[in-house]
Coordinates of N, CA, C and O in Angstrom, one line a residue:
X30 N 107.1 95.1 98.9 CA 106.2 96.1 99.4 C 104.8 95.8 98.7 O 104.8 95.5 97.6
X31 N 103.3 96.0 99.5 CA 102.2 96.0 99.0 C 102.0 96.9 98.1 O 102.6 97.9 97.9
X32 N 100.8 96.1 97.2 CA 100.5 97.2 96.5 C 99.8 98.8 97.4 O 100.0 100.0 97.2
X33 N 99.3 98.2 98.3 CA 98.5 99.4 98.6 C 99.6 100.4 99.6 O 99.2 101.5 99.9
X34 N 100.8 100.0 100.1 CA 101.6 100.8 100.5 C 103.0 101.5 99.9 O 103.9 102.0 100.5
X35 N 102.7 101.4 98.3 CA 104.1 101.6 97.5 C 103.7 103.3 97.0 O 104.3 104.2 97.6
X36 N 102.8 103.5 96.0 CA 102.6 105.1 95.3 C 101.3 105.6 95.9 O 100.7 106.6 95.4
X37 N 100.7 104.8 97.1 CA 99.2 105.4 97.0 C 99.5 105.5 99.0 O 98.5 105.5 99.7
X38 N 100.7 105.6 99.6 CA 100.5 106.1 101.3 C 100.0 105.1 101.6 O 100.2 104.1 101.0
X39 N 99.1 105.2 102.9 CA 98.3 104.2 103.3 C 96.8 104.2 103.4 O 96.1 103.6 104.3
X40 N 96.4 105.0 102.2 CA 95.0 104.9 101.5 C 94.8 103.4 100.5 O 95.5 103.4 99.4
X41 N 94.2 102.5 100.7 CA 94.3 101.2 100.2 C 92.8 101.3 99.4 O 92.2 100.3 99.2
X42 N 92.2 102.6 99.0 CA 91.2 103.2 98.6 C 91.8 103.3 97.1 O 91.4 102.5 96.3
X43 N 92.5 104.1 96.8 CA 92.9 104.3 95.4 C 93.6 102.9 94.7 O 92.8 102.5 93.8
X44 N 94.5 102.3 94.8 CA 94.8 101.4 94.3 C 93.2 100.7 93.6 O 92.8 100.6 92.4
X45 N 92.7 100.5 94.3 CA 91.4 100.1 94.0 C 90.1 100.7 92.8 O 89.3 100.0 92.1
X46 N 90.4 102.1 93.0 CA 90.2 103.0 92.3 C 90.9 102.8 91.0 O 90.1 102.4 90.1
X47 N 92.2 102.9 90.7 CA 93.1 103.1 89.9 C 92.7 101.8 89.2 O 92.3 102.0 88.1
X48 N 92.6 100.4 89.5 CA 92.5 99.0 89.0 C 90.5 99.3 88.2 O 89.8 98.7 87.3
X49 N 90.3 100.1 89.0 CA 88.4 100.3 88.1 C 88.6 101.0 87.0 O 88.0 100.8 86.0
X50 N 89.5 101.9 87.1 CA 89.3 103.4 85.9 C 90.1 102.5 84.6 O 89.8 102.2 83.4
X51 N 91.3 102.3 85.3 CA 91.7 101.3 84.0 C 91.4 100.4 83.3 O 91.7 100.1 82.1
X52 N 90.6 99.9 84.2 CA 89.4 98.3 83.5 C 88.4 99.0 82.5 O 88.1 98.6 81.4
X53 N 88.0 100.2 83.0 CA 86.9 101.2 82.3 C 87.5 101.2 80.8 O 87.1 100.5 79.9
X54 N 88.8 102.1 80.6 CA 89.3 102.2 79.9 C 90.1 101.7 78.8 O 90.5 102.2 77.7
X55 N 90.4 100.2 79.3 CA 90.7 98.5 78.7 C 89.6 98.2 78.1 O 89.6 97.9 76.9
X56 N 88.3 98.2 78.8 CA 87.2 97.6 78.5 C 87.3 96.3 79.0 O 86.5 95.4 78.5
X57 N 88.2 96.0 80.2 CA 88.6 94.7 80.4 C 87.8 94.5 82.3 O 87.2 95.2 83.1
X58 N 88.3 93.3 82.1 CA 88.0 93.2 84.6 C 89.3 92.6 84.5 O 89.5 91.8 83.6
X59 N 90.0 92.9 85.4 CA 91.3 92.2 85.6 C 91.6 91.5 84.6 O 92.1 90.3 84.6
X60 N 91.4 92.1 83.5 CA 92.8 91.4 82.4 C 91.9 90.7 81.3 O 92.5 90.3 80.3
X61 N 90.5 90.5 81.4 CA 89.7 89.8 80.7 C 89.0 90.3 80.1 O 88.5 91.2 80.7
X62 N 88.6 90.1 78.9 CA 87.4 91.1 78.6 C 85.8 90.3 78.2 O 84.7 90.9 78.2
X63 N 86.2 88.8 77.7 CA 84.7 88.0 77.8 C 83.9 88.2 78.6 O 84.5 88.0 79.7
X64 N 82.7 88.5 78.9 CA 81.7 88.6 80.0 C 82.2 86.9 80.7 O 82.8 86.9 81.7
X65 N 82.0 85.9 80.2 CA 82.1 84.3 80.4 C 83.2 84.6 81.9 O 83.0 84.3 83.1
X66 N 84.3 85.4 81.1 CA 85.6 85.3 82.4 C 85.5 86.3 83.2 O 85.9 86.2 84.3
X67 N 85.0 87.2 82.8 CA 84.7 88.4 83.8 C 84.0 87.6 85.0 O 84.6 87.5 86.1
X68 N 82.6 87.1 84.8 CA 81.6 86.8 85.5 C 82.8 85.2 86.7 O 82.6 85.1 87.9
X69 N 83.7 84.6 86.0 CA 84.6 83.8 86.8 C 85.2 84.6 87.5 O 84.9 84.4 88.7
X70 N 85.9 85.4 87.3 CA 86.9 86.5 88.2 C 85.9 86.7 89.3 O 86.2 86.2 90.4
X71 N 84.3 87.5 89.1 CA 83.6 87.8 89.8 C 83.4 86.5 90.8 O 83.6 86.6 92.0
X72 N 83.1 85.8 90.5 CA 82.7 84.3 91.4 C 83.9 84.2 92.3 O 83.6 84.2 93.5
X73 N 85.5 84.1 92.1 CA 86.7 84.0 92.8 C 86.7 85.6 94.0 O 87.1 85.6 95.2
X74 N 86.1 86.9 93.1 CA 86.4 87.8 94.3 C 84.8 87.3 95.3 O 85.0 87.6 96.5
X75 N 84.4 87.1 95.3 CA 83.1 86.8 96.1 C 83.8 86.0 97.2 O 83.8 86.4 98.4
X76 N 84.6 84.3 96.5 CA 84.8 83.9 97.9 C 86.1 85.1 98.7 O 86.1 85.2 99.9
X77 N 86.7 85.7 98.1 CA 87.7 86.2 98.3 C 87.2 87.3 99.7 O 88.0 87.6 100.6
X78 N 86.0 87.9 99.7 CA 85.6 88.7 100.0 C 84.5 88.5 101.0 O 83.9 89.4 101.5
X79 N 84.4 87.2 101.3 CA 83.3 86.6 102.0 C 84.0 87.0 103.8 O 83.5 88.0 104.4
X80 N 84.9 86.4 104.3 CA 85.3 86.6 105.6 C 85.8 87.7 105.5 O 86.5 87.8 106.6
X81 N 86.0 88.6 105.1 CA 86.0 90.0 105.5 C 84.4 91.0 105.5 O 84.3 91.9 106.3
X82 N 83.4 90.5 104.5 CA 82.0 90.7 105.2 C 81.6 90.4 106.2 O 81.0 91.1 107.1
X83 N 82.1 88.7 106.2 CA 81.6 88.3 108.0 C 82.1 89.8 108.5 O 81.4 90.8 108.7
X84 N 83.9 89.5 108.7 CA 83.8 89.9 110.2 C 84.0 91.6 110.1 O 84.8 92.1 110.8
X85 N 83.2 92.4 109.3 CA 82.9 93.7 109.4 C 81.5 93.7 110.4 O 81.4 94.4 111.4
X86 N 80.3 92.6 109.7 CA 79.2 92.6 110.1 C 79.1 92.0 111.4 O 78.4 92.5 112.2
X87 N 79.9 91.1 111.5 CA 80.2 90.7 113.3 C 80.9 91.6 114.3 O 80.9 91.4 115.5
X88 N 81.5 92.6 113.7 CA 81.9 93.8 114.7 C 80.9 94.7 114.7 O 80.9 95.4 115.7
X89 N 79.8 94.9 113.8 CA 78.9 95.6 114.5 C 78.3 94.6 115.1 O 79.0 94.7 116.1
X90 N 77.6 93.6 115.3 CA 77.2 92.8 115.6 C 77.4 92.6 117.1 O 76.6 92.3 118.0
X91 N 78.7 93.0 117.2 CA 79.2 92.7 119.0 C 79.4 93.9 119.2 O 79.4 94.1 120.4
X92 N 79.7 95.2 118.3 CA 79.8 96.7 118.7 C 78.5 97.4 119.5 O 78.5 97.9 120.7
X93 N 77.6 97.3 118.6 CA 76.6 97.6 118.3 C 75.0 97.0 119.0 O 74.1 97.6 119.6
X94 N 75.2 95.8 118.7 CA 73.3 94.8 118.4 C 73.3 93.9 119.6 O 72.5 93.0 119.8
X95 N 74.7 94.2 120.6 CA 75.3 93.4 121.8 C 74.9 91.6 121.5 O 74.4 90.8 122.2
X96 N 75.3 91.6 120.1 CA 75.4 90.1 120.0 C 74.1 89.2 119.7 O 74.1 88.0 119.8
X97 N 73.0 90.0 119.4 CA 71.8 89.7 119.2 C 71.6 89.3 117.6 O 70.7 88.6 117.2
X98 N 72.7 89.8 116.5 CA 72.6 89.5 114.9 C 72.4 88.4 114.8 O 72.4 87.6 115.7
X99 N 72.1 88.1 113.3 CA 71.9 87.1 112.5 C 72.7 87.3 111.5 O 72.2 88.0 110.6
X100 N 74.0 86.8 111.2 CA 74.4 87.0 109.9 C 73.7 86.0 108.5 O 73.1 85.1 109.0
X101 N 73.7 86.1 107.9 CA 73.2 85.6 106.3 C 74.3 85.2 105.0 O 75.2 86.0 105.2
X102 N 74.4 84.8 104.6 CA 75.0 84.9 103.0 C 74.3 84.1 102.3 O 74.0 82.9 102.6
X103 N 74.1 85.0 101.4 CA 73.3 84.1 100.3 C 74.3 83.4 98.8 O 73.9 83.2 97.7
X104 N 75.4 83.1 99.3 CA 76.2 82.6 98.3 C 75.8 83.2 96.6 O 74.8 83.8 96.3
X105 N 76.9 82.8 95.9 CA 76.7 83.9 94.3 C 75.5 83.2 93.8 O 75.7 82.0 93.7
X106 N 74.4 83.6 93.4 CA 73.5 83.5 92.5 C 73.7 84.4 91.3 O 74.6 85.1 90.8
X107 N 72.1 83.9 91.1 CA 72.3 84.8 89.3 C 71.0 85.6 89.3 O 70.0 85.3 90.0
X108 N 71.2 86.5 88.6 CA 70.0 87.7 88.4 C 68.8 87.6 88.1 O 68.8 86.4 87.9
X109 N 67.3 87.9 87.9 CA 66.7 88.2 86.8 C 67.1 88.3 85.5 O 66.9 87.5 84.6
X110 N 67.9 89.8 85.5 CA 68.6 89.7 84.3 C 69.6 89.3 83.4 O 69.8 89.7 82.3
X111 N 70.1 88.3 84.1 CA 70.9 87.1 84.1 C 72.2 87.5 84.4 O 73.2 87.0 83.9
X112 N 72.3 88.7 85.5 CA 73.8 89.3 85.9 C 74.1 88.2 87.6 O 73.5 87.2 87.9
X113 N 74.8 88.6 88.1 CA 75.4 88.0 89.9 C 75.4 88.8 90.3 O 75.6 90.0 90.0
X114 N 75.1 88.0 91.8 CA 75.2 88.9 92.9 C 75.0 88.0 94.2 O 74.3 87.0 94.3
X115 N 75.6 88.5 94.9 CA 76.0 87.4 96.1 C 76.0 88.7 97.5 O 76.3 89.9 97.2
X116 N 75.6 88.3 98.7 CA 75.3 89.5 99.6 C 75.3 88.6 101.1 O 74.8 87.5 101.2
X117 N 75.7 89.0 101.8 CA 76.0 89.2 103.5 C 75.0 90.1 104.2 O 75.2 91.3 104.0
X118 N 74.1 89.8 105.0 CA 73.2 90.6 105.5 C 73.2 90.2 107.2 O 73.4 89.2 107.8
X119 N 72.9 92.0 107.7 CA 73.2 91.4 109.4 C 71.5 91.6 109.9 O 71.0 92.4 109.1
X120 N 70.8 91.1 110.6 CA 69.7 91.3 111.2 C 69.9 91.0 112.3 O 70.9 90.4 112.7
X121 N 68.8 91.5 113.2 CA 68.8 91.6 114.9 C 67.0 92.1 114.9 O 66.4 92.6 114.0
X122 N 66.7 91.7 116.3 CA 65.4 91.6 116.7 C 64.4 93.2 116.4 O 63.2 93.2 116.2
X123 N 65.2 94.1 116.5 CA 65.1 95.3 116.6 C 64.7 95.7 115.3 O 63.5 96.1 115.3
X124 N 65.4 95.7 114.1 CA 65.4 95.6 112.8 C 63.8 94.9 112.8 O 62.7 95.5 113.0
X125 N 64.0 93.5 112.5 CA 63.0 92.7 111.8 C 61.6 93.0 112.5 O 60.7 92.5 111.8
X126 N 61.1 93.9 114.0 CA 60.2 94.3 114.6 C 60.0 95.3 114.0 O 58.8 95.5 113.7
X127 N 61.2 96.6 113.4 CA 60.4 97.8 112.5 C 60.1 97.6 111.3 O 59.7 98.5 110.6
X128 N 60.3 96.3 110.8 CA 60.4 96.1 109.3 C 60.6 96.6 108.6 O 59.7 96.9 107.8
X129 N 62.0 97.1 108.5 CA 63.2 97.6 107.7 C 64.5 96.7 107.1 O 64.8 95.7 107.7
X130 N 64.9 96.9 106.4 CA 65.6 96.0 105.7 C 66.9 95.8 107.0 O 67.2 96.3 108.0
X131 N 67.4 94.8 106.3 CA 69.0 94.4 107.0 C 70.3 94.9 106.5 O 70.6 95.0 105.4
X132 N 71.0 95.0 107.5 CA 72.2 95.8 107.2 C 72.9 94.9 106.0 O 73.0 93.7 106.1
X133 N 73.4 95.7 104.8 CA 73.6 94.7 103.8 C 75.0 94.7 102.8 O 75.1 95.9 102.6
X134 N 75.6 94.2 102.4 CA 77.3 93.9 102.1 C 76.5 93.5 100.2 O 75.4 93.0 100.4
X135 N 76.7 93.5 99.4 CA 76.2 93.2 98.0 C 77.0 93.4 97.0 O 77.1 94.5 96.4
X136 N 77.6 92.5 96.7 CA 78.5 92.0 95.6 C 78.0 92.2 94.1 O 77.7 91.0 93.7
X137 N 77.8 92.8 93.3 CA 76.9 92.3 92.0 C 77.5 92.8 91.5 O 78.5 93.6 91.7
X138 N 76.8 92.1 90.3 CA 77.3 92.0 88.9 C 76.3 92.5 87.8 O 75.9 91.4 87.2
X139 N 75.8 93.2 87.4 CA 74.7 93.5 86.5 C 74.8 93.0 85.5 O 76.0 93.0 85.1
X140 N 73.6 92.2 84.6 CA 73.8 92.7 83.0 C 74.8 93.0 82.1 O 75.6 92.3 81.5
X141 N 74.4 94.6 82.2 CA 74.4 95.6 81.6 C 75.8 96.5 82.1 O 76.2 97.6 81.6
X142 N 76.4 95.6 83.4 CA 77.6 96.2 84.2 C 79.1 96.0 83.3 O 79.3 94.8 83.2
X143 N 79.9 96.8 82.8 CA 81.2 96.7 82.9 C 81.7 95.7 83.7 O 82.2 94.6 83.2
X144 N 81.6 95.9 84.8 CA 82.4 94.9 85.8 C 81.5 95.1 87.3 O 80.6 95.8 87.4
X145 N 82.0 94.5 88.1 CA 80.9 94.4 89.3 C 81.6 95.8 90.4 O 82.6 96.5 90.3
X146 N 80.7 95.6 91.1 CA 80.3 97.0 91.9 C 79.8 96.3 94.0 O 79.4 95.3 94.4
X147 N 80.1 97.6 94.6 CA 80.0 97.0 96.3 C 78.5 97.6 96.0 O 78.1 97.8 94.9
X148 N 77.6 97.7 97.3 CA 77.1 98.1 97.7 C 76.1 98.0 99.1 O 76.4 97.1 99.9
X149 N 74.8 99.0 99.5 CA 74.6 98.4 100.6 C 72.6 98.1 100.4 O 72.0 98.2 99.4
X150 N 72.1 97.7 101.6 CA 70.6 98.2 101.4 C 70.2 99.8 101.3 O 69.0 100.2 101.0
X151 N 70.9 100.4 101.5 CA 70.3 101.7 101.4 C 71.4 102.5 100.8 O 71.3 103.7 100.6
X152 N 72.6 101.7 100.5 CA 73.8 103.0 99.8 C 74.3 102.5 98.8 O 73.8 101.3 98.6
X153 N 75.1 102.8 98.2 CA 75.7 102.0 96.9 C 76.3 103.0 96.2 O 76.3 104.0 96.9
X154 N 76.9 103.2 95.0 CA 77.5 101.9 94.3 C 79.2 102.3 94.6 O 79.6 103.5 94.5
X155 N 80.1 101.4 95.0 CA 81.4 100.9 94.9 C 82.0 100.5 93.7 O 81.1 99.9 93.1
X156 N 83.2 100.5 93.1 CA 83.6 99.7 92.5 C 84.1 98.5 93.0 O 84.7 98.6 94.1
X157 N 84.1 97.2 92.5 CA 84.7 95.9 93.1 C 85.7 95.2 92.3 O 85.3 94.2 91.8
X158 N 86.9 95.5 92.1 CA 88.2 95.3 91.5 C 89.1 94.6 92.4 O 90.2 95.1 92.8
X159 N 88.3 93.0 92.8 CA 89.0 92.2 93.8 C 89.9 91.5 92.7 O 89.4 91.4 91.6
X160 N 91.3 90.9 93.1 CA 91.4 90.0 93.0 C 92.3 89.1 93.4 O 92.7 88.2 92.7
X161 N 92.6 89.2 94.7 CA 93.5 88.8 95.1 C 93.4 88.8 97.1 O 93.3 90.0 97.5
X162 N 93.4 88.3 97.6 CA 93.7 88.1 99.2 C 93.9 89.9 99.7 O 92.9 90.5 100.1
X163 N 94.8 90.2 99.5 CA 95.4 91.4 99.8 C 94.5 92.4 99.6 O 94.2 93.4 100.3
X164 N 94.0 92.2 98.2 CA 92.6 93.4 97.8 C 91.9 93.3 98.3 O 91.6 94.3 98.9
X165 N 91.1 92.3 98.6 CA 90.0 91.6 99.3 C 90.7 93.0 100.9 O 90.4 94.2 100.9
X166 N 91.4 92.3 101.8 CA 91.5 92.7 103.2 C 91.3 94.6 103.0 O 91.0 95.3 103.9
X167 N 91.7 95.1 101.6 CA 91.8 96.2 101.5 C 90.7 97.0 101.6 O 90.7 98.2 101.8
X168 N 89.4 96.1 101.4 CA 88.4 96.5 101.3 C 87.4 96.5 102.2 O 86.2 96.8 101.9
X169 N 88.0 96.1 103.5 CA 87.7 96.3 105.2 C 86.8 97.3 105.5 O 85.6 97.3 106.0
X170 N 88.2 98.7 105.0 CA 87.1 99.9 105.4 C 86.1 100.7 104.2 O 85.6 101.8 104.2
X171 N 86.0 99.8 103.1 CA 85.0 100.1 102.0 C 83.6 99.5 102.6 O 82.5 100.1 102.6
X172 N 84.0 98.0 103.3 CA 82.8 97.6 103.6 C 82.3 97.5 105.2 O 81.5 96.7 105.6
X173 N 83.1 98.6 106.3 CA 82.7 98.8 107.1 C 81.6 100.9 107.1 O 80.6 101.4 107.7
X174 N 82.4 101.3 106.1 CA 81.6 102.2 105.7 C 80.4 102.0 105.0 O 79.7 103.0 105.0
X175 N 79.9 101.2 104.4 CA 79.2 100.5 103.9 C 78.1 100.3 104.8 O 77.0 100.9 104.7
X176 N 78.6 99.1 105.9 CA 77.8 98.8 106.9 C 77.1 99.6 107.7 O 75.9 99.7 108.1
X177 N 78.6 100.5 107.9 CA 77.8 101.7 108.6 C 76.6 102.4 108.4 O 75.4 102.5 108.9
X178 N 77.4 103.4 107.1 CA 75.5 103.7 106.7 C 74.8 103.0 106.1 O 73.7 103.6 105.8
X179 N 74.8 101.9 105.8 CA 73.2 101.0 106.2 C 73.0 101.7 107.6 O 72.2 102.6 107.7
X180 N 73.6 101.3 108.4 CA 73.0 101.5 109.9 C 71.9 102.9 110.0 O 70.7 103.1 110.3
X181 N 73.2 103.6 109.6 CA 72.6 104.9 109.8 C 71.3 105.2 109.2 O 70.4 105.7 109.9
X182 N 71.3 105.0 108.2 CA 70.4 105.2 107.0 C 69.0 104.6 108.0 O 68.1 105.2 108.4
X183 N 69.3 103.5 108.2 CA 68.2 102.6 108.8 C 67.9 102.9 110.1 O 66.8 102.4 110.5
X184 N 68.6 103.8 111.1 CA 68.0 104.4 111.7 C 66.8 105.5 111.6 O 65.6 105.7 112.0
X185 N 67.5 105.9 111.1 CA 67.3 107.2 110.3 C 65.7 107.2 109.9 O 64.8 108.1 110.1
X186 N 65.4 105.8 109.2 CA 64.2 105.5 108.5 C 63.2 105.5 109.5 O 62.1 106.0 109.3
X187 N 63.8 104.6 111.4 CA 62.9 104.5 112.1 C 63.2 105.2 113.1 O 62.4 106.1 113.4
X188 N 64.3 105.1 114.1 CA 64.8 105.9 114.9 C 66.3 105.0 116.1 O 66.6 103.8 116.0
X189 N 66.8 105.7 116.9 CA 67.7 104.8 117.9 C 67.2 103.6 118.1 O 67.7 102.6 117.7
X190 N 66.3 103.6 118.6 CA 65.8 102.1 119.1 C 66.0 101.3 118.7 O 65.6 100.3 119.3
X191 N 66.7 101.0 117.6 CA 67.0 99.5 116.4 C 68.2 99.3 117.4 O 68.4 98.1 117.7
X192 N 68.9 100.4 117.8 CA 70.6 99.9 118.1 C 70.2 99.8 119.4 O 69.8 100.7 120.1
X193 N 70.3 98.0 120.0 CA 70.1 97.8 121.1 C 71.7 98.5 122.0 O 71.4 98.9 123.1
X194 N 72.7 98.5 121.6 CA 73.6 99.6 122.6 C 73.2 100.4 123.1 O 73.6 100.5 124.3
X195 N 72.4 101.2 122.6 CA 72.2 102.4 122.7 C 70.5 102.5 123.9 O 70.3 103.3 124.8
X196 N 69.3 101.1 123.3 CA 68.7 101.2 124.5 C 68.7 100.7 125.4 O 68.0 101.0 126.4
X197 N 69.7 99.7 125.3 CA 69.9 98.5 126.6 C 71.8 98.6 127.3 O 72.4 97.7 127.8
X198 N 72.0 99.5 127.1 CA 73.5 99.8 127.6 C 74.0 98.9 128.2 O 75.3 98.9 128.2
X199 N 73.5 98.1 128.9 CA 74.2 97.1 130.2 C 74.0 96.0 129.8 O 74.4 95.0 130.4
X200 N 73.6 96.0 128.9 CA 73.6 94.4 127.5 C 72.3 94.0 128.3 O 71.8 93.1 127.6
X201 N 71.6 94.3 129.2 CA 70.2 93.6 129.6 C 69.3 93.9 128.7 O 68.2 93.5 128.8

């Protein structure tokens, strides 16, 4: 039996939850507590976590922008502050005409962070307690919620018109 289907139903939200509070409370990330290996764990959930960004951002992408996106990754870099962060961004014509940011998926690692964190261009913060395949897919609907309100948010800033669905209905 999965983890996320044994004591937590089929909320794959808490498990996830449960693996942050306890790290909090270890003082550890998955079992480690050197920044050195933390920051490795972090590098392994990134690729872990990479094709489940895609294909959240490619379902709006074909939901939504009728196929007009640009997906992005900017693979794991390193901070200013000398923390990580690695990010998935969706853009479309509509966007980059109101010059507003891009719908955004963001992996980091601060500093100054315990352990790393989800987030979006306009929403944040998650905890990110990947470490494994299974956690990774778990976090589907962390990072379609995510996407989403980017969306919204980014509407919001300028108005419908960004979501070509919504002004071109017939995909023309």
């Amino acid at each position: 039996m999965s983890e996320s289907s044994t004591a937590h139903g089929d909320n794959p939200t808490l498990p996830a939850l449960r693996r942050h509070f306890e790290d909090l409370r270890d003082g550890t990330h998955g079992g480690v507590e050197a920044r050195a290996d933390k920051e490795e764990r972090f590098a392994d959930t990134v690729v872990l976590l990479a094709q489940y960004a895609r294909r959240v951002l490619t379902e709006i992408d074909e939901g939504l922008l009728q196929g007009t996106g640009l997906i992005d990754e900017s693979g794991l870099r390193r901070t200013e502050d000398g923390g990580l962060t690695a990010s998935w961004t969706l853009s479309w014509p509509e966007q980059r005409a109101a010059g507003v940011r891009p719908i955004t998926l963001n992996a980091h690692f601060e500093r100054g962070f315990h352990h790393p964190h989800l987030r979006g261009a306009t929403v944040g913060e998650w905890p990110l307690n990947v470490f494994t395949d299974e956690q990774a897919a778990a976090e589907v609907g962390t990072l379609r919620a995510i996407a989403a309100a980017d969306l919204h948010n980014l509407v919001f800033q300028r108005d419908y018109r960004l979501v070509p669905a919504i002004t071109r209905p017939d995909g023309g």
